[in-house]
Tab-separated table of C-alpha atoms in Angstrom:
chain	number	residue	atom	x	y	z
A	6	UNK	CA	18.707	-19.172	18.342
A	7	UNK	CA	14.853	-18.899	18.340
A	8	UNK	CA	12.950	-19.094	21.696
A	9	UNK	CA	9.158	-19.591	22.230
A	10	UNK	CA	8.177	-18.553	25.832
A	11	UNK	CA	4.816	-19.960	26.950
A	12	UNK	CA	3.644	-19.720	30.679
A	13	UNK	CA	4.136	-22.706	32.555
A	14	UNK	CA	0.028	-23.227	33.782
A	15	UNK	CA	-3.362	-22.094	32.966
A	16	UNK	CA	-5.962	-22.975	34.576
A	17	UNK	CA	-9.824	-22.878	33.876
A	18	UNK	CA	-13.257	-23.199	34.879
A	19	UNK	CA	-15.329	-26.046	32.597
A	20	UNK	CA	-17.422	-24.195	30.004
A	21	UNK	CA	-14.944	-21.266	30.165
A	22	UNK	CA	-12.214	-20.105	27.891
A	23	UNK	CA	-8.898	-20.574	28.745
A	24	UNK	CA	-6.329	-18.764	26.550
A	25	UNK	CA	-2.682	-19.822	25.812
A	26	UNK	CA	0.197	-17.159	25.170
A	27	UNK	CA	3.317	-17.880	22.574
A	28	UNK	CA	5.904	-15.183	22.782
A	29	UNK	CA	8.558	-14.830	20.513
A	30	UNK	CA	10.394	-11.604	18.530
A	31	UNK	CA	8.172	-10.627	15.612
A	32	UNK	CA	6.517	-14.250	15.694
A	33	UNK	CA	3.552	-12.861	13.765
A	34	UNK	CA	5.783	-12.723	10.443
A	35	UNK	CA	6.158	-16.632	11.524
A	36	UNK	CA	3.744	-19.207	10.803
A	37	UNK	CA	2.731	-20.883	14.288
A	38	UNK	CA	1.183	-24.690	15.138
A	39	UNK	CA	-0.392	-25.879	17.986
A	40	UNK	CA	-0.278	-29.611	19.430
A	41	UNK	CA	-1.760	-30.819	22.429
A	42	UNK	CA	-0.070	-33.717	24.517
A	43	UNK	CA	-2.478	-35.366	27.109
A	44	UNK	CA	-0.973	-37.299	29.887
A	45	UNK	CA	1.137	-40.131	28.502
A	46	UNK	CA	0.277	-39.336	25.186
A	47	UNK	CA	1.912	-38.465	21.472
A	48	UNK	CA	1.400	-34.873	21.053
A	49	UNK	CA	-1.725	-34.237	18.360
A	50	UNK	CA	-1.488	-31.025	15.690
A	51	UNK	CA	-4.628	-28.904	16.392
A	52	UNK	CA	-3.181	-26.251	14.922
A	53	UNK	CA	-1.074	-25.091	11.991
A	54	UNK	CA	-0.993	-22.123	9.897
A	55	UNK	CA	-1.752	-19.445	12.804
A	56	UNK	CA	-5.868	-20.504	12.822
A	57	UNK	CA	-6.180	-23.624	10.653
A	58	UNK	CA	-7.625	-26.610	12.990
A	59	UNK	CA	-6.777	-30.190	11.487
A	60	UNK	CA	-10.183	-32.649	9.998
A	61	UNK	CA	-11.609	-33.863	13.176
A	62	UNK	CA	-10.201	-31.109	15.847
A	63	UNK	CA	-13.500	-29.636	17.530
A	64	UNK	CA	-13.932	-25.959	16.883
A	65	UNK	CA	-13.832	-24.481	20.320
A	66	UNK	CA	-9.929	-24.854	19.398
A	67	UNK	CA	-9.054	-21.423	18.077
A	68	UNK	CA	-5.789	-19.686	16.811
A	69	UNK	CA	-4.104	-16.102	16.340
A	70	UNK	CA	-0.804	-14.647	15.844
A	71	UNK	CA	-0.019	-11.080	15.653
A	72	UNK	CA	3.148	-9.222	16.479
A	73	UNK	CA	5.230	-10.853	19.185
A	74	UNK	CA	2.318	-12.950	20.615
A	75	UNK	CA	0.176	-16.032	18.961
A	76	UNK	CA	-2.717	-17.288	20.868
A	77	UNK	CA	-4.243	-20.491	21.514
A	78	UNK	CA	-8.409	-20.486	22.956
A	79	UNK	CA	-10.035	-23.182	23.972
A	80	UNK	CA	-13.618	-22.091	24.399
A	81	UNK	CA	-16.379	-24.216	26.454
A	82	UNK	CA	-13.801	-25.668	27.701
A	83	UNK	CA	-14.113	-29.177	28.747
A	84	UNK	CA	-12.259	-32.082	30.770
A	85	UNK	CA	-10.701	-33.824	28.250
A	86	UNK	CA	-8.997	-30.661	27.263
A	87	UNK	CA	-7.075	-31.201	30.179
A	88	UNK	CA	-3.736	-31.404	28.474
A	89	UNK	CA	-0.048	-29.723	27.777
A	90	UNK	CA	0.038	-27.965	24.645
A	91	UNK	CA	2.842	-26.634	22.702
A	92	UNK	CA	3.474	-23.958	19.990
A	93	UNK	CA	5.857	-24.350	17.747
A	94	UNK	CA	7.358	-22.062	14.674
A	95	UNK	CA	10.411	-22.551	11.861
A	96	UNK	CA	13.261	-20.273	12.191
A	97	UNK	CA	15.852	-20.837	9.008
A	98	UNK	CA	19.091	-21.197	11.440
A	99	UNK	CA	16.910	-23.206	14.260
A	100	UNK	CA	14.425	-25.144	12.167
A	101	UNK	CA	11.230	-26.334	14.473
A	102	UNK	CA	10.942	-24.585	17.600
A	103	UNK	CA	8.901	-25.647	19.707
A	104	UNK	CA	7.523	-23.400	22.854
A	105	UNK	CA	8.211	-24.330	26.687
A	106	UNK	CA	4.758	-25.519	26.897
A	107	UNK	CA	1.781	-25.126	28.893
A	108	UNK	CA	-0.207	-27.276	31.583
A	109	UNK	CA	-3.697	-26.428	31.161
A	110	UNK	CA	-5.963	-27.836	34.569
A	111	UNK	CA	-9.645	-27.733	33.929
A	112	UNK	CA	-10.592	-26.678	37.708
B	749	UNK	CA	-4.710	-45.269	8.687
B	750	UNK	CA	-1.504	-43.151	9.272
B	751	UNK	CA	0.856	-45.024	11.722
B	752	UNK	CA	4.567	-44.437	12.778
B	753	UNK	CA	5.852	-47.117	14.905
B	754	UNK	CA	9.156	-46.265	16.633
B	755	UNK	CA	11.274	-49.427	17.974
B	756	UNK	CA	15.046	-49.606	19.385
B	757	UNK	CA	14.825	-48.191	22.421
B	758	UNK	CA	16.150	-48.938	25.880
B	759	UNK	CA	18.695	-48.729	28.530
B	760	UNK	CA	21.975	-47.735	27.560
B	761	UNK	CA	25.450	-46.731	28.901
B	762	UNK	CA	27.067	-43.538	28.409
B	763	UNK	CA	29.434	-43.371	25.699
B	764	UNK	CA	27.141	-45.809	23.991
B	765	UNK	CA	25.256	-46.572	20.700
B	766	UNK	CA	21.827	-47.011	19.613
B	767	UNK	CA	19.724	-47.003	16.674
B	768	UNK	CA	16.185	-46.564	16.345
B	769	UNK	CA	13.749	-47.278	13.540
B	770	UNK	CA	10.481	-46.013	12.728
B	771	UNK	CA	8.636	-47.920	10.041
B	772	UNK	CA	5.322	-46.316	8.517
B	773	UNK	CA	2.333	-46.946	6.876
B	774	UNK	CA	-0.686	-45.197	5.513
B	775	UNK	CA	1.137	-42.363	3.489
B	776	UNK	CA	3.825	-42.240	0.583
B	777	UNK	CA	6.477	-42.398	2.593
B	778	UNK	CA	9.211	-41.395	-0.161
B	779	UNK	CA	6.756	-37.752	-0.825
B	780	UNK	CA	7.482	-36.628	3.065
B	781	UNK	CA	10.612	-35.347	4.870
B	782	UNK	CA	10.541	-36.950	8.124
B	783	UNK	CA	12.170	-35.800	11.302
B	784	UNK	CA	12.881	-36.992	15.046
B	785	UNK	CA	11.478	-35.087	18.527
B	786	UNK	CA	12.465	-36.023	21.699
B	787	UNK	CA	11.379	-35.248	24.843
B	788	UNK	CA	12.873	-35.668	28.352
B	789	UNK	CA	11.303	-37.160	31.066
B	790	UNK	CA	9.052	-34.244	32.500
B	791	UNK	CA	9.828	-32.276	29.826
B	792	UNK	CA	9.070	-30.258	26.914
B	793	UNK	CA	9.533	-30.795	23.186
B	794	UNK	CA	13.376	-30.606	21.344
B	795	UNK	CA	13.876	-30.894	17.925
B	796	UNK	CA	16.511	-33.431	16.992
B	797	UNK	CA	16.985	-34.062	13.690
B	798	UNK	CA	15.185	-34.056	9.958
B	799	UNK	CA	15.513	-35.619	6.334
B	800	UNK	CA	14.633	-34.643	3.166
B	801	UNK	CA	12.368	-37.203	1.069
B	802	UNK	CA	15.367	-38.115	-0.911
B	803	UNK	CA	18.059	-37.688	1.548
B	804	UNK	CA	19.674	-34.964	0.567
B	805	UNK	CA	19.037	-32.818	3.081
B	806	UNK	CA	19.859	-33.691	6.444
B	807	UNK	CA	19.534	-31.282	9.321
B	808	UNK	CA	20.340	-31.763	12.849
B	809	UNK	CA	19.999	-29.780	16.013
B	810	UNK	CA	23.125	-28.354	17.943
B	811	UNK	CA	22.804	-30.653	20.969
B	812	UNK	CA	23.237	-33.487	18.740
B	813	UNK	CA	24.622	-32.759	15.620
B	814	UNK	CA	28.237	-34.694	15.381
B	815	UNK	CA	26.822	-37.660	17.385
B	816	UNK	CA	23.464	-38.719	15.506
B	817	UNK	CA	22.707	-39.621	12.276
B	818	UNK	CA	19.225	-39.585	10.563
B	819	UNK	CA	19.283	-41.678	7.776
B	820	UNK	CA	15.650	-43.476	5.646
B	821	UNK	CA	15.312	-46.529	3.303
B	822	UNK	CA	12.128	-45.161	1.213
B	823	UNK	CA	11.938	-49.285	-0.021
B	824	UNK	CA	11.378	-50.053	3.611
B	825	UNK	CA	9.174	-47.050	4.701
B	826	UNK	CA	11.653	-46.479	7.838
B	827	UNK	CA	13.209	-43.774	9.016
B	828	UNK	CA	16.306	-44.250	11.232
B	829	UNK	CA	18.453	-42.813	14.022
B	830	UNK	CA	21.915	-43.840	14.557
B	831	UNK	CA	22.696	-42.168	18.401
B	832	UNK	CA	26.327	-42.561	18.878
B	833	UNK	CA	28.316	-41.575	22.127
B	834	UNK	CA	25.209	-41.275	24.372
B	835	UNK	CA	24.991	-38.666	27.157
B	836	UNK	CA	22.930	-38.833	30.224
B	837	UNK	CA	21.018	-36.073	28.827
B	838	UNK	CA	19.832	-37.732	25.831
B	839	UNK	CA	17.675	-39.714	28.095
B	840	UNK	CA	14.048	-38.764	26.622
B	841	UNK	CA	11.043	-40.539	24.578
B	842	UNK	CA	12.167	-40.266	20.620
B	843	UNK	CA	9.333	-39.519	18.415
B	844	UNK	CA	9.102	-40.215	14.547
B	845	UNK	CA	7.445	-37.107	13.156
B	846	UNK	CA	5.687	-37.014	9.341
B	847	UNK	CA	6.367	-33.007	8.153
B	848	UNK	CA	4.025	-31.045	6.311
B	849	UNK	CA	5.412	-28.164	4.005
B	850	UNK	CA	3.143	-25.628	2.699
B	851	UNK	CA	4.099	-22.570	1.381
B	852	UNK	CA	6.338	-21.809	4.126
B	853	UNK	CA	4.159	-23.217	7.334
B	854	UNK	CA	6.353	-26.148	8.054
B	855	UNK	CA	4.620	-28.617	10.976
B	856	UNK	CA	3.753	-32.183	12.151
B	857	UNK	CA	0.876	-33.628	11.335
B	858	UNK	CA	1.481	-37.173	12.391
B	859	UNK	CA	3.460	-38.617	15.770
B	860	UNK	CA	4.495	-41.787	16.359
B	861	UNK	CA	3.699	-43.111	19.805
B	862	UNK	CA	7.569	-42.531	20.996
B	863	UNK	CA	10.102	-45.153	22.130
B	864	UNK	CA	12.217	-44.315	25.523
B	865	UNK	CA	16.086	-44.235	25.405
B	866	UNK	CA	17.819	-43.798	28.665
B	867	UNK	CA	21.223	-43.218	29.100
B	868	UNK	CA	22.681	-44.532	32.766
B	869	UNK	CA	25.420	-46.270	34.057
């Protein structure tokens, strides 16, 4: 099997950056996506292809993958970011993996 | 507009059946492969299961493999989910996912807004 490992919480002050953490062996010769699932919602891609944001997903939503790590940054962030997000990757014996996920609280 | 509406959910006993449906609009249904995410109560995302636009691929995770089957009527623009001999632990909101394929990325780019199956006595 394939595992993502995210951490369970970040937390960040409004207008700050808050950065998210996908771990996973060699995950940089993976492509990764990002969704974000607010509270009691469908999850919504905001990212795919490592960096690639979606028509209509704000910019301050950033991505990068390298080595064992991808990385999510929300910059400026704001309330409404207030959300989980997840990674997720495609392994040929697992097929979509999806990270453990991440609580982000705007403080 | 894109929309995947998931129906069939509910309360179920263990040992069980149940079938859901997702019917679409807003896309060419029969261009897509389409898959099903779940996730338990409290929860992160799992994987379930995934179908080739003409059926002919079917792929399934462990946890379920054996005891669903994904099945699609491209005439209808519905995906389906037969869930045979239900566990407690397949209690979780089922999502109809649209995937997108390029060059190797494989992702979602469209949920549906999830129906709940619980499994309980």
């Amino acid at each position: 099997s394939y595992d993502l490992t995210q951490p369970p919480s970040v937390s960040v002050s409004p207008g700050q950056t808050a950065s998210i953490t996908c771990s996973g062996d060699k995950l940089g010769d993976r492509y990764v996506s990002w969704y974000q699932q607010r509270p009691g919602q469908s999850p919504v891609l905001i990212i795919y292809k490592d960096d690639r944001r979606p028509s209509g997903i704000p910019e301050r939503f950033s991505g990068f993958n390298s080595g064992n790590t991808a990385t999510l940054a929300i910059s400026g962030t704001q309330a409404m970011d207030e959300a989980d997000y997840y990674c997720q990757a495609w392994d040929t014996s697992a097929f979509y993996v999806f990270g453990t996920g991440t609580k982000v609280t705007v403080l | 507009e894109v929309q995947l509406v998931e129906s069939g959910g509910g309360l179920v006993q263990p040992g069980r059946s149940l079938r859901l449906s997702c019917v679409v609009s807003g896309f060419s249904f029969d261009d897509y492969a389409m898959h099903w995410v779940r996730q338990a109560p409290g929860k992160g995302l799992e994987w379930v299961s995934g179908i080739s636009w003409n059926s002919v691929s079917l792929d399934y995770a462990d946890s379920v493999r054996g005891r669903f089957t994904i099945s699609r009527d491209n005439a209808k623009n519905s995906l389906y989910l037969q869930m045979n001999n239900l566990r407690a632990e397949d209690t979780a909101s089922y999502y109809c996912v649209k995937e997108v394929d390029t060059s190797g990325n494989y992702f979602f780019d469209y949920w549906g807004q999830g129906t709940l199956v619980t499994v309980a006595s």
